[in-house]
PDB file of C-alpha atoms and ligand atoms in Angstrom:
ATOM      1  CA  MET A 144     145.899 134.920 108.022  1.00  0.00           C
ATOM      2  CA  ILE A 145     144.190 131.668 108.852  1.00  0.00           C
ATOM      3  CA  LYS A 146     140.469 132.421 108.652  1.00  0.00           C
ATOM      4  CA  ASN A 147     138.182 130.076 110.492  1.00  0.00           C
ATOM      5  CA  ASN A 148     134.484 130.524 110.990  1.00  0.00           C
ATOM      6  CA  LYS A 149     135.090 129.492 114.587  1.00  0.00           C
ATOM      7  CA  ALA A 150     136.231 132.468 116.638  1.00  0.00           C
ATOM      8  CA  ILE A 151     138.356 131.954 119.737  1.00  0.00           C
ATOM      9  CA  ILE A 152     137.371 134.138 122.669  1.00  0.00           C
ATOM     10  CA  THR A 153     140.187 134.759 125.140  1.00  0.00           C
ATOM     11  CA  CYS A 154     139.213 136.202 128.502  1.00  0.00           C
ATOM     12  CA  ALA A 155     141.936 137.996 130.488  1.00  0.00           C
ATOM     13  CA  VAL A 156     140.446 137.740 133.946  1.00  0.00           C
ATOM     14  CA  THR A 157     142.360 140.131 136.214  1.00  0.00           C
ATOM     15  CA  GLY A 158     145.748 141.272 134.828  1.00  0.00           C
ATOM     16  CA  SER A 159     147.997 143.836 136.480  1.00  0.00           C
ATOM     17  CA  VAL A 160     146.813 147.080 134.891  1.00  0.00           C
ATOM     18  CA  HIS A 161     143.754 147.809 137.000  1.00  0.00           C
ATOM     19  CA  THR A 162     143.694 148.209 140.777  1.00  0.00           C
ATOM     20  CA  PRO A 163     141.014 147.410 143.386  1.00  0.00           C
ATOM     21  CA  SER A 164     139.901 151.052 143.754  1.00  0.00           C
ATOM     22  CA  MET A 165     138.857 151.145 140.102  1.00  0.00           C
ATOM     23  CA  SER A 166     136.163 148.457 140.344  1.00  0.00           C
ATOM     24  CA  ASP A 167     134.695 146.281 143.079  1.00  0.00           C
ATOM     25  CA  HIS A 168     134.207 143.597 140.428  1.00  0.00           C
ATOM     26  CA  LEU A 169     137.914 143.055 139.691  1.00  0.00           C
ATOM     27  CA  PRO A 170     138.727 139.530 140.928  1.00  0.00           C
ATOM     28  CA  ILE A 171     141.541 139.485 143.488  1.00  0.00           C
ATOM     29  CA  THR A 172     141.484 136.365 145.659  1.00  0.00           C
ATOM     30  CA  PRO A 173     141.977 132.792 144.386  1.00  0.00           C
ATOM     31  CA  ASP A 174     138.263 132.169 145.064  1.00  0.00           C
ATOM     32  CA  GLN A 175     137.224 135.224 143.026  1.00  0.00           C
ATOM     33  CA  ILE A 176     139.635 134.426 140.186  1.00  0.00           C
ATOM     34  CA  THR A 177     138.425 130.816 140.058  1.00  0.00           C
ATOM     35  CA  GLU A 178     134.761 131.785 140.112  1.00  0.00           C
ATOM     36  CA  GLN A 179     135.065 134.480 137.433  1.00  0.00           C
ATOM     37  CA  ALA A 180     137.359 132.376 135.216  1.00  0.00           C
ATOM     38  CA  VAL A 181     134.982 129.391 135.267  1.00  0.00           C
ATOM     39  CA  ALA A 182     131.975 131.633 134.579  1.00  0.00           C
ATOM     40  CA  ALA A 183     133.844 133.221 131.660  1.00  0.00           C
ATOM     41  CA  ALA A 184     134.560 129.769 130.246  1.00  0.00           C
ATOM     42  CA  GLU A 185     130.912 128.778 130.638  1.00  0.00           C
ATOM     43  CA  ALA A 186     129.955 131.957 128.784  1.00  0.00           C
ATOM     44  CA  GLY A 187     132.148 130.980 125.820  1.00  0.00           C
ATOM     45  CA  ALA A 188     135.788 131.794 126.491  1.00  0.00           C
ATOM     46  CA  ALA A 189     138.009 129.036 125.100  1.00  0.00           C
ATOM     47  CA  ILE A 190     141.169 130.577 126.582  1.00  0.00           C
ATOM     48  CA  LEU A 191     141.656 132.065 130.051  1.00  0.00           C
ATOM     49  CA  HIS A 192     144.622 134.479 130.291  1.00  0.00           C
ATOM     50  CA  LEU A 193     145.607 134.548 133.959  1.00  0.00           C
ATOM     51  CA  HIS A 194     147.627 136.707 136.356  1.00  0.00           C
ATOM     52  CA  ALA A 195     147.678 136.376 140.157  1.00  0.00           C
ATOM     53  CA  ARG A 196     147.238 138.908 142.916  1.00  0.00           C
ATOM     54  CA  ASP A 197     148.070 139.012 146.590  1.00  0.00           C
ATOM     55  CA  PRO A 198     144.726 138.072 148.177  1.00  0.00           C
ATOM     56  CA  ARG A 199     145.273 140.530 151.057  1.00  0.00           C
ATOM     57  CA  ASP A 200     145.244 143.730 148.994  1.00  0.00           C
ATOM     58  CA  GLY A 201     145.185 142.899 145.272  1.00  0.00           C
ATOM     59  CA  THR A 202     148.841 143.724 144.518  1.00  0.00           C
ATOM     60  CA  PRO A 203     149.900 141.948 141.303  1.00  0.00           C
ATOM     61  CA  SER A 204     151.845 138.847 142.350  1.00  0.00           C
ATOM     62  CA  ALA A 205     154.246 136.485 140.589  1.00  0.00           C
ATOM     63  CA  ASP A 206     154.126 133.894 143.382  1.00  0.00           C
ATOM     64  CA  PRO A 207     153.560 130.405 141.896  1.00  0.00           C
ATOM     65  CA  GLU A 208     151.988 129.301 145.187  1.00  0.00           C
ATOM     66  CA  ILE A 209     149.207 131.843 144.670  1.00  0.00           C
ATOM     67  CA  PHE A 210     148.712 130.667 141.070  1.00  0.00           C
ATOM     68  CA  MET A 211     148.459 127.116 142.416  1.00  0.00           C
ATOM     69  CA  GLN A 212     145.593 128.193 144.658  1.00  0.00           C
ATOM     70  CA  PHE A 213     143.410 128.699 141.582  1.00  0.00           C
ATOM     71  CA  LEU A 214     144.872 126.838 138.573  1.00  0.00           C
ATOM     72  CA  PRO A 215     143.876 123.293 139.662  1.00  0.00           C
ATOM     73  CA  ARG A 216     140.413 124.470 140.689  1.00  0.00           C
ATOM     74  CA  ILE A 217     139.829 126.136 137.337  1.00  0.00           C
ATOM     75  CA  LYS A 218     141.000 122.981 135.569  1.00  0.00           C
ATOM     76  CA  GLN A 219     138.636 120.822 137.622  1.00  0.00           C
ATOM     77  CA  GLN A 220     135.647 123.021 136.852  1.00  0.00           C
ATOM     78  CA  CYS A 221     136.076 123.762 133.146  1.00  0.00           C
ATOM     79  CA  ASP A 222     137.919 122.645 130.045  1.00  0.00           C
ATOM     80  CA  ALA A 223     139.239 126.050 128.929  1.00  0.00           C
ATOM     81  CA  VAL A 224     142.846 126.464 127.828  1.00  0.00           C
ATOM     82  CA  VAL A 225     144.832 128.094 130.630  1.00  0.00           C
ATOM     83  CA  ASN A 226     147.226 130.785 129.428  1.00  0.00           C
ATOM     84  CA  ILE A 227     149.634 132.101 132.072  1.00  0.00           C
ATOM     85  CA  THR A 228     151.101 135.576 131.772  1.00  0.00           C
ATOM     86  CA  THR A 229     154.850 135.992 131.363  1.00  0.00           C
ATOM     87  CA  GLY A 230     154.393 139.761 131.243  1.00  0.00           C
ATOM     88  CA  GLY A 231     153.588 139.941 134.949  1.00  0.00           C
ATOM     89  CA  ALA A 232     153.514 143.530 136.116  1.00  0.00           C
ATOM     90  CA  VAL A 233     155.578 146.706 136.075  1.00  0.00           C
ATOM     91  CA  GLY A 234     158.800 146.210 138.010  1.00  0.00           C
ATOM     92  CA  MET A 235     158.908 142.386 138.071  1.00  0.00           C
ATOM     93  CA  SER A 236     162.153 140.659 137.014  1.00  0.00           C
ATOM     94  CA  MET A 237     162.118 138.108 134.181  1.00  0.00           C
ATOM     95  CA  ASP A 238     162.664 135.312 136.699  1.00  0.00           C
ATOM     96  CA  GLU A 239     159.610 136.435 138.643  1.00  0.00           C
ATOM     97  CA  ARG A 240     157.606 136.732 135.437  1.00  0.00           C
ATOM     98  CA  LEU A 241     158.487 133.143 134.430  1.00  0.00           C
ATOM     99  CA  ALA A 242     158.055 131.537 137.848  1.00  0.00           C
ATOM    100  CA  ALA A 243     154.387 130.559 137.481  1.00  0.00           C
ATOM    101  CA  ALA A 244     154.829 129.144 133.981  1.00  0.00           C
ATOM    102  CA  ARG A 245     157.858 127.126 135.145  1.00  0.00           C
ATOM    103  CA  ARG A 246     155.751 125.690 137.971  1.00  0.00           C
ATOM    104  CA  ALA A 247     152.550 125.042 135.996  1.00  0.00           C
ATOM    105  CA  GLU A 248     153.934 124.041 132.536  1.00  0.00           C
ATOM    106  CA  PRO A 249     150.830 125.434 130.807  1.00  0.00           C
ATOM    107  CA  GLU A 250     149.596 124.867 127.275  1.00  0.00           C
ATOM    108  CA  LEU A 251     149.932 128.558 126.505  1.00  0.00           C
ATOM    109  CA  THR A 252     151.683 131.640 127.901  1.00  0.00           C
ATOM    110  CA  SER A 253     151.792 135.243 126.807  1.00  0.00           C
ATOM    111  CA  MET A 254     154.973 136.463 125.092  1.00  0.00           C
ATOM    112  CA  ASN A 255     155.420 140.226 124.827  1.00  0.00           C
ATOM    113  CA  MET A 256     157.291 141.114 121.663  1.00  0.00           C
ATOM    114  CA  GLY A 257     159.190 144.273 122.573  1.00  0.00           C
ATOM    115  CA  THR A 258     160.454 146.621 125.233  1.00  0.00           C
ATOM    116  CA  MET A 259     158.137 149.598 125.497  1.00  0.00           C
ATOM    117  CA  ASN A 260     156.557 152.278 127.615  1.00  0.00           C
ATOM    118  CA  PHE A 261     153.340 150.902 129.112  1.00  0.00           C
ATOM    119  CA  GLY A 262     151.622 153.845 130.747  1.00  0.00           C
ATOM    120  CA  VAL A 263     148.854 153.008 133.199  1.00  0.00           C
ATOM    121  CA  PHE A 264     149.268 156.179 135.279  1.00  0.00           C
ATOM    122  CA  LEU A 265     146.267 157.932 133.698  1.00  0.00           C
ATOM    123  CA  GLY A 266     144.052 155.410 135.511  1.00  0.00           C
ATOM    124  CA  ALA A 267     145.071 157.099 138.774  1.00  0.00           C
ATOM    125  CA  GLU A 268     143.504 160.422 137.769  1.00  0.00           C
ATOM    126  CA  LYS A 269     139.923 159.174 138.052  1.00  0.00           C
ATOM    127  CA  ILE A 270     140.219 157.706 141.554  1.00  0.00           C
ATOM    128  CA  GLY A 271     138.812 159.822 144.395  1.00  0.00           C
ATOM    129  CA  GLN A 272     139.314 157.393 147.243  1.00  0.00           C
ATOM    130  CA  TRP A 273     142.070 154.776 147.273  1.00  0.00           C
ATOM    131  CA  LYS A 274     141.394 151.407 148.896  1.00  0.00           C
ATOM    132  CA  TYR A 275     145.093 150.531 149.376  1.00  0.00           C
ATOM    133  CA  ASP A 276     148.340 152.500 149.742  1.00  0.00           C
ATOM    134  CA  TRP A 277     150.199 150.546 147.033  1.00  0.00           C
ATOM    135  CA  GLU A 278     147.869 151.458 144.165  1.00  0.00           C
ATOM    136  CA  LYS A 279     148.844 155.055 143.320  1.00  0.00           C
ATOM    137  CA  PRO A 280     152.651 154.540 143.482  1.00  0.00           C
ATOM    138  CA  PHE A 281     152.260 151.343 141.440  1.00  0.00           C
ATOM    139  CA  LEU A 282     150.391 153.145 138.658  1.00  0.00           C
ATOM    140  CA  GLU A 283     152.778 156.141 138.802  1.00  0.00           C
ATOM    141  CA  ALA A 284     155.796 153.822 138.423  1.00  0.00           C
ATOM    142  CA  SER A 285     154.714 153.189 134.839  1.00  0.00           C
ATOM    143  CA  ARG A 286     155.818 156.779 134.017  1.00  0.00           C
ATOM    144  CA  ARG A 287     159.458 155.814 134.543  1.00  0.00           C
ATOM    145  CA  THR A 288     159.644 152.028 134.269  1.00  0.00           C
ATOM    146  CA  PRO A 289     159.295 150.543 130.787  1.00  0.00           C
ATOM    147  CA  MET A 290     158.202 146.953 130.183  1.00  0.00           C
ATOM    148  CA  SER A 291     161.392 145.130 129.339  1.00  0.00           C
ATOM    149  CA  ASN A 292     161.304 142.478 126.613  1.00  0.00           C
ATOM    150  CA  SER A 293     164.750 142.475 124.991  1.00  0.00           C
ATOM    151  CA  PHE A 294     165.696 140.053 122.215  1.00  0.00           C
ATOM    152  CA  GLU A 295     167.618 138.080 124.820  1.00  0.00           C
ATOM    153  CA  GLN A 296     164.670 137.920 127.209  1.00  0.00           C
ATOM    154  CA  ILE A 297     162.225 136.855 124.497  1.00  0.00           C
ATOM    155  CA  GLU A 298     164.583 134.191 123.137  1.00  0.00           C
ATOM    156  CA  MET A 299     165.337 132.797 126.598  1.00  0.00           C
ATOM    157  CA  ALA A 300     161.679 132.641 127.615  1.00  0.00           C
ATOM    158  CA  ALA A 301     160.368 131.217 124.337  1.00  0.00           C
ATOM    159  CA  THR A 302     163.142 128.637 124.061  1.00  0.00           C
ATOM    160  CA  GLU A 303     162.903 127.482 127.650  1.00  0.00           C
ATOM    161  CA  LEU A 304     159.108 127.228 127.827  1.00  0.00           C
ATOM    162  CA  GLY A 305     158.831 125.765 124.312  1.00  0.00           C
ATOM    163  CA  GLU A 306     161.558 123.142 124.696  1.00  0.00           C
ATOM    164  CA  ARG A 307     160.990 122.131 128.320  1.00  0.00           C
ATOM    165  CA  PHE A 308     157.220 122.093 128.421  1.00  0.00           C
ATOM    166  CA  GLY A 309     155.902 122.229 124.842  1.00  0.00           C
ATOM    167  CA  THR A 310     154.200 125.500 125.740  1.00  0.00           C
ATOM    168  CA  ARG A 311     152.941 127.666 122.879  1.00  0.00           C
ATOM    169  CA  PHE A 312     152.406 131.393 122.881  1.00  0.00           C
ATOM    170  CA  GLU A 313     150.002 134.298 122.660  1.00  0.00           C
ATOM    171  CA  PHE A 314     152.357 136.785 120.934  1.00  0.00           C
ATOM    172  CA  GLU A 315     151.422 140.206 122.296  1.00  0.00           C
ATOM    173  CA  CYS A 316     152.217 142.774 119.590  1.00  0.00           C
ATOM    174  CA  TYR A 317     151.648 146.412 120.579  1.00  0.00           C
ATOM    175  CA  ASP A 318     153.202 147.911 117.500  1.00  0.00           C
ATOM    176  CA  VAL A 319     154.059 147.050 113.920  1.00  0.00           C
ATOM    177  CA  GLY A 320     157.741 146.527 114.796  1.00  0.00           C
ATOM    178  CA  HIS A 321     156.767 143.727 117.167  1.00  0.00           C
ATOM    179  CA  LEU A 322     155.516 141.730 114.173  1.00  0.00           C
ATOM    180  CA  TYR A 323     158.986 142.000 112.600  1.00  0.00           C
ATOM    181  CA  THR A 324     160.529 140.845 115.888  1.00  0.00           C
ATOM    182  CA  LEU A 325     158.226 137.816 115.803  1.00  0.00           C
ATOM    183  CA  ALA A 326     159.264 137.185 112.175  1.00  0.00           C
ATOM    184  CA  HIS A 327     162.920 137.326 113.249  1.00  0.00           C
ATOM    185  CA  PHE A 328     162.364 134.556 115.813  1.00  0.00           C
ATOM    186  CA  ALA A 329     160.220 132.592 113.367  1.00  0.00           C
ATOM    187  CA  ASP A 330     162.947 132.770 110.691  1.00  0.00           C
ATOM    188  CA  ARG A 331     165.483 131.446 113.197  1.00  0.00           C
ATOM    189  CA  GLY A 332     163.186 128.599 114.242  1.00  0.00           C
ATOM    190  CA  VAL A 333     162.938 129.835 117.852  1.00  0.00           C
ATOM    191  CA  VAL A 334     159.136 129.839 117.590  1.00  0.00           C
ATOM    192  CA  LYS A 335     156.950 127.677 115.383  1.00  0.00           C
ATOM    193  CA  PRO A 336     153.763 128.442 113.445  1.00  0.00           C
ATOM    194  CA  PRO A 337     150.846 128.731 113.472  1.00  0.00           C
ATOM    195  CA  PHE A 338     151.230 131.947 115.469  1.00  0.00           C
ATOM    196  CA  LEU A 339     148.501 133.409 117.671  1.00  0.00           C
ATOM    197  CA  VAL A 340     149.180 137.119 117.147  1.00  0.00           C
ATOM    198  CA  GLN A 341     147.426 139.261 119.751  1.00  0.00           C
ATOM    199  CA  CYS A 342     147.283 142.768 118.269  1.00  0.00           C
ATOM    200  CA  VAL A 343     147.127 145.085 121.283  1.00  0.00           C
ATOM    201  CA  LEU A 344     145.787 148.550 120.461  1.00  0.00           C
ATOM    202  CA  GLY A 345     145.168 151.484 122.729  1.00  0.00           C
ATOM    203  CA  VAL A 346     147.874 151.027 125.371  1.00  0.00           C
ATOM    204  CA  LEU A 347     149.640 154.322 126.149  1.00  0.00           C
ATOM    205  CA  GLY A 348     153.086 153.694 124.651  1.00  0.00           C
ATOM    206  CA  GLY A 349     151.854 151.357 121.902  1.00  0.00           C
ATOM    207  CA  LEU A 350     149.886 151.719 118.683  1.00  0.00           C
ATOM    208  CA  GLY A 351     146.676 153.745 118.984  1.00  0.00           C
ATOM    209  CA  PRO A 352     143.190 152.205 118.759  1.00  0.00           C
ATOM    210  CA  GLU A 353     142.147 153.310 115.258  1.00  0.00           C
ATOM    211  CA  PRO A 354     140.863 150.464 113.039  1.00  0.00           C
ATOM    212  CA  GLU A 355     143.243 151.670 110.288  1.00  0.00           C
ATOM    213  CA  ASN A 356     146.161 150.668 112.533  1.00  0.00           C
ATOM    214  CA  LEU A 357     144.741 147.187 112.917  1.00  0.00           C
ATOM    215  CA  ILE A 358     144.243 146.856 109.153  1.00  0.00           C
ATOM    216  CA  HIS A 359     147.881 147.869 108.664  1.00  0.00           C
ATOM    217  CA  MET A 360     149.073 145.291 111.203  1.00  0.00           C
ATOM    218  CA  VAL A 361     147.050 142.598 109.447  1.00  0.00           C
ATOM    219  CA  GLY A 362     148.625 143.520 106.096  1.00  0.00           C
ATOM    220  CA  VAL A 363     152.130 143.398 107.545  1.00  0.00           C
ATOM    221  CA  ALA A 364     151.483 140.107 109.347  1.00  0.00           C
ATOM    222  CA  ASP A 365     150.075 138.598 106.133  1.00  0.00           C
ATOM    223  CA  ARG A 366     153.304 139.548 104.322  1.00  0.00           C
ATOM    224  CA  LEU A 367     155.487 138.175 107.111  1.00  0.00           C
ATOM    225  CA  PHE A 368     153.600 135.004 108.061  1.00  0.00           C
ATOM    226  CA  GLY A 369     151.410 134.224 105.024  1.00  0.00           C
ATOM    227  CA  GLN A 370     148.863 131.583 105.982  1.00  0.00           C
ATOM    228  CA  ASP A 371     150.604 130.683 109.236  1.00  0.00           C
ATOM    229  CA  TRP A 372     148.984 132.990 111.738  1.00  0.00           C
ATOM    230  CA  TYR A 373     145.755 133.672 113.596  1.00  0.00           C
ATOM    231  CA  LEU A 374     144.638 137.204 114.308  1.00  0.00           C
ATOM    232  CA  SER A 375     143.338 138.058 117.742  1.00  0.00           C
ATOM    233  CA  VAL A 376     142.617 141.598 118.878  1.00  0.00           C
ATOM    234  CA  LEU A 377     142.690 143.290 122.264  1.00  0.00           C
ATOM    235  CA  GLY A 378     141.416 146.857 122.425  1.00  0.00           C
ATOM    236  CA  ALA A 379     142.308 148.582 125.693  1.00  0.00           C
ATOM    237  CA  GLY A 380     139.620 150.339 127.715  1.00  0.00           C
ATOM    238  CA  ARG A 381     136.651 151.682 125.770  1.00  0.00           C
ATOM    239  CA  HIS A 382     138.095 150.369 122.516  1.00  0.00           C
ATOM    240  CA  GLN A 383     137.569 146.773 123.622  1.00  0.00           C
ATOM    241  CA  MET A 384     134.234 145.947 121.963  1.00  0.00           C
ATOM    242  CA  PRO A 385     134.610 148.135 118.823  1.00  0.00           C
ATOM    243  CA  LEU A 386     137.970 146.573 117.982  1.00  0.00           C
ATOM    244  CA  ALA A 387     136.649 143.100 118.760  1.00  0.00           C
ATOM    245  CA  ALA A 388     133.937 143.767 116.168  1.00  0.00           C
ATOM    246  CA  VAL A 389     136.564 144.823 113.608  1.00  0.00           C
ATOM    247  CA  SER A 390     138.525 141.639 114.279  1.00  0.00           C
ATOM    248  CA  ALA A 391     135.338 139.600 113.907  1.00  0.00           C
ATOM    249  CA  ALA A 392     134.663 141.244 110.547  1.00  0.00           C
ATOM    250  CA  LEU A 393     138.201 140.485 109.392  1.00  0.00           C
ATOM    251  CA  GLY A 394     137.865 136.794 110.291  1.00  0.00           C
ATOM    252  CA  GLY A 395     139.948 137.148 113.444  1.00  0.00           C
ATOM    253  CA  ASN A 396     139.603 136.170 117.077  1.00  0.00           C
ATOM    254  CA  VAL A 397     139.015 138.358 120.116  1.00  0.00           C
ATOM    255  CA  ARG A 398     140.225 138.989 123.631  1.00  0.00           C
ATOM    256  CA  VAL A 399     138.083 140.563 126.350  1.00  0.00           C
ATOM    257  CA  GLY A 400     138.220 140.559 130.148  1.00  0.00           C
ATOM    258  CA  LEU A 401     138.682 142.902 133.096  1.00  0.00           C
ATOM    259  CA  GLU A 402     142.462 142.971 132.534  1.00  0.00           C
ATOM    260  CA  ASP A 403     141.824 144.973 129.366  1.00  0.00           C
ATOM    261  CA  SER A 404     138.705 146.979 130.262  1.00  0.00           C
ATOM    262  CA  LEU A 405     136.609 147.363 133.393  1.00  0.00           C
ATOM    263  CA  MET A 406     133.562 148.535 131.447  1.00  0.00           C
ATOM    264  CA  LEU A 407     130.639 146.853 129.747  1.00  0.00           C
ATOM    265  CA  GLY A 408     129.572 150.016 127.965  1.00  0.00           C
ATOM    266  CA  ARG A 409     129.756 153.764 128.316  1.00  0.00           C
ATOM    267  CA  GLY A 410     129.644 154.690 132.027  1.00  0.00           C
ATOM    268  CA  ARG A 411     128.793 151.116 132.999  1.00  0.00           C
ATOM    269  CA  LEU A 412     131.206 148.909 134.931  1.00  0.00           C
ATOM    270  CA  ALA A 413     131.199 145.241 133.965  1.00  0.00           C
ATOM    271  CA  LYS A 414     129.988 143.199 136.913  1.00  0.00           C
ATOM    272  CA  SER A 415     132.057 140.217 135.833  1.00  0.00           C
ATOM    273  CA  ASN A 416     134.338 138.872 133.132  1.00  0.00           C
ATOM    274  CA  ALA A 417     131.498 136.642 131.962  1.00  0.00           C
ATOM    275  CA  GLU A 418     129.403 139.710 131.130  1.00  0.00           C
ATOM    276  CA  GLN A 419     132.051 140.870 128.664  1.00  0.00           C
ATOM    277  CA  VAL A 420     132.380 137.363 127.200  1.00  0.00           C
ATOM    278  CA  LEU A 421     128.607 137.178 126.658  1.00  0.00           C
ATOM    279  CA  LYS A 422     128.612 140.609 125.021  1.00  0.00           C
ATOM    280  CA  VAL A 423     131.408 139.787 122.594  1.00  0.00           C
ATOM    281  CA  ARG A 424     129.816 136.422 121.920  1.00  0.00           C
ATOM    282  CA  THR A 425     126.611 138.188 120.916  1.00  0.00           C
ATOM    283  CA  ILE A 426     128.591 140.456 118.566  1.00  0.00           C
ATOM    284  CA  LEU A 427     130.424 137.502 117.019  1.00  0.00           C
ATOM    285  CA  GLU A 428     127.285 135.427 116.544  1.00  0.00           C
ATOM    286  CA  ALA A 429     125.390 138.384 115.086  1.00  0.00           C
ATOM    287  CA  MET A 430     128.171 138.618 112.514  1.00  0.00           C
ATOM    288  CA  GLY A 431     127.752 134.969 111.551  1.00  0.00           C
ATOM    289  CA  ARG A 432     130.715 133.620 113.465  1.00  0.00           C
ATOM    290  CA  GLU A 433     130.602 130.503 115.609  1.00  0.00           C
ATOM    291  CA  ILE A 434     132.365 130.317 118.962  1.00  0.00           C
ATOM    292  CA  ALA A 435     135.331 127.929 119.183  1.00  0.00           C
ATOM    293  CA  THR A 436     135.231 125.379 121.994  1.00  0.00           C
ATOM    294  CA  PRO A 437     138.404 124.853 124.039  1.00  0.00           C
ATOM    295  CA  ASP A 438     139.198 121.677 122.100  1.00  0.00           C
ATOM    296  CA  GLU A 439     138.660 123.448 118.770  1.00  0.00           C
ATOM    297  CA  ALA A 440     141.041 126.165 119.970  1.00  0.00           C
ATOM    298  CA  ARG A 441     143.567 123.474 120.930  1.00  0.00           C
ATOM    299  CA  THR A 442     143.402 121.988 117.452  1.00  0.00           C
ATOM    300  CA  MET A 443     143.671 125.384 115.726  1.00  0.00           C
ATOM    301  CA  LEU A 444     146.661 126.483 117.833  1.00  0.00           C
ATOM    302  CA  GLN A 445     148.304 123.027 118.023  1.00  0.00           C
ATOM    303  CA  LEU A 446     148.359 122.951 121.809  1.00  0.00           C
ATOM    304  CA  LYS A 447     149.607 119.976 123.813  1.00  0.00           C
ATOM    305  CA  GLY A 448     146.330 119.408 125.690  1.00  0.00           C
ATOM    306  CA  GLY A 449     145.015 120.072 129.158  1.00  0.00           C
ATOM    307  CA  ASP A 450     146.243 116.689 130.483  1.00  0.00           C
ATOM    308  CA  ASN A 451     149.867 117.637 129.872  1.00  0.00           C
ATOM    309  CA  VAL A 452     150.196 120.489 132.344  1.00  0.00           C
ATOM    310  CA  ALA A 453     151.587 120.423 135.892  1.00  0.00           C
ATOM    311  CA  PHE A 454     148.498 121.467 137.843  1.00  0.00           C
TER     312      PHE A 454
HETATM  313  N1  LIG B 263     147.693 143.844 129.770  1.00  0.00           N
HETATM  314  C1  LIG B 263     147.765 143.574 128.358  1.00  0.00           C
HETATM  315  C2  LIG B 263     147.642 144.829 127.556  1.00  0.00           C
HETATM  316  C3  LIG B 263     150.896 139.914 129.599  1.00  0.00           C
HETATM  317  O1  LIG B 263     150.170 139.460 130.451  1.00  0.00           O
HETATM  318  O2  LIG B 263     151.893 139.320 129.195  1.00  0.00           O
HETATM  319  C4  LIG B 263     148.968 142.826 127.980  1.00  0.00           C
HETATM  320  C5  LIG B 263     149.229 141.531 128.666  1.00  0.00           C
HETATM  321  C6  LIG B 263     150.633 141.258 128.989  1.00  0.00           C
HETATM  322  O3  LIG B 263     148.345 140.726 128.848  1.00  0.00           O
HETATM  323 ZN1  LIG B 264     148.156 139.831 130.886  1.00  0.00          ZN
END
């Protein structure tokens, strides 16, 4: 693992896991996404991981025109690296999932490293009153619809985005096998180091949130990638801050944001993405880590630069 005293904070601002009934603070409209993304960057996030939603009711959207209602505004107001999802949401086709990245040619996109169950249906159990009709069926669909990321899909997406736009990737690894899949593509030269490996723990269908699992992933990734990778950690739900602290102790980087958890602490909804960024920043700094600026993150991850995107 590449250990750097500078820690990169990624903030995943809205995602497609949570729905409007779960929190009034989840950003939905382009205005809300812009405002919360910029505030997260000002709080210390070097990378903003972005999804879009239909502004009328918060349905996850793959429409590049909606992305273009906030991407240029975010770029004008802060220097953070913009990372566009290619995971999209349950039920989207690969073409839909790639549409925004093809339009915006970003420095960074997510790249999910395996087909898997991705259960978000438990979130429905806690909701008494639904704001919109789409929410419950959307969450329930994750019981029967896996997230598809075949070898063919990964190779097509990584090759196209890498070769056409010089985009680099946040490799989302939800299980140990996903690290071996990344090694397969690395060995074939489809993707180039240094790799930003986002270890995702606590998703129903992926590896559980115990720190021992993270330590095992780090050991495997060290064997596979040697000195050519950066650790970042995303703990889902209430595991967000504890696992961020483990990553910080290991010399890794962290991801927070309302995509991954709606909470700031036990029984306490986060009022904004920036609140979570400030909290993780406090944890990192208390542990002697410095916070990487966007340009330091660009250098570490060998990104093409914010002037070379199409928004
Ligand atoms: N929601 C996260 C657990 C993506 O956007 O490509 C995974 C994610 C997927 O961020
Ligand atoms: Zn995402």
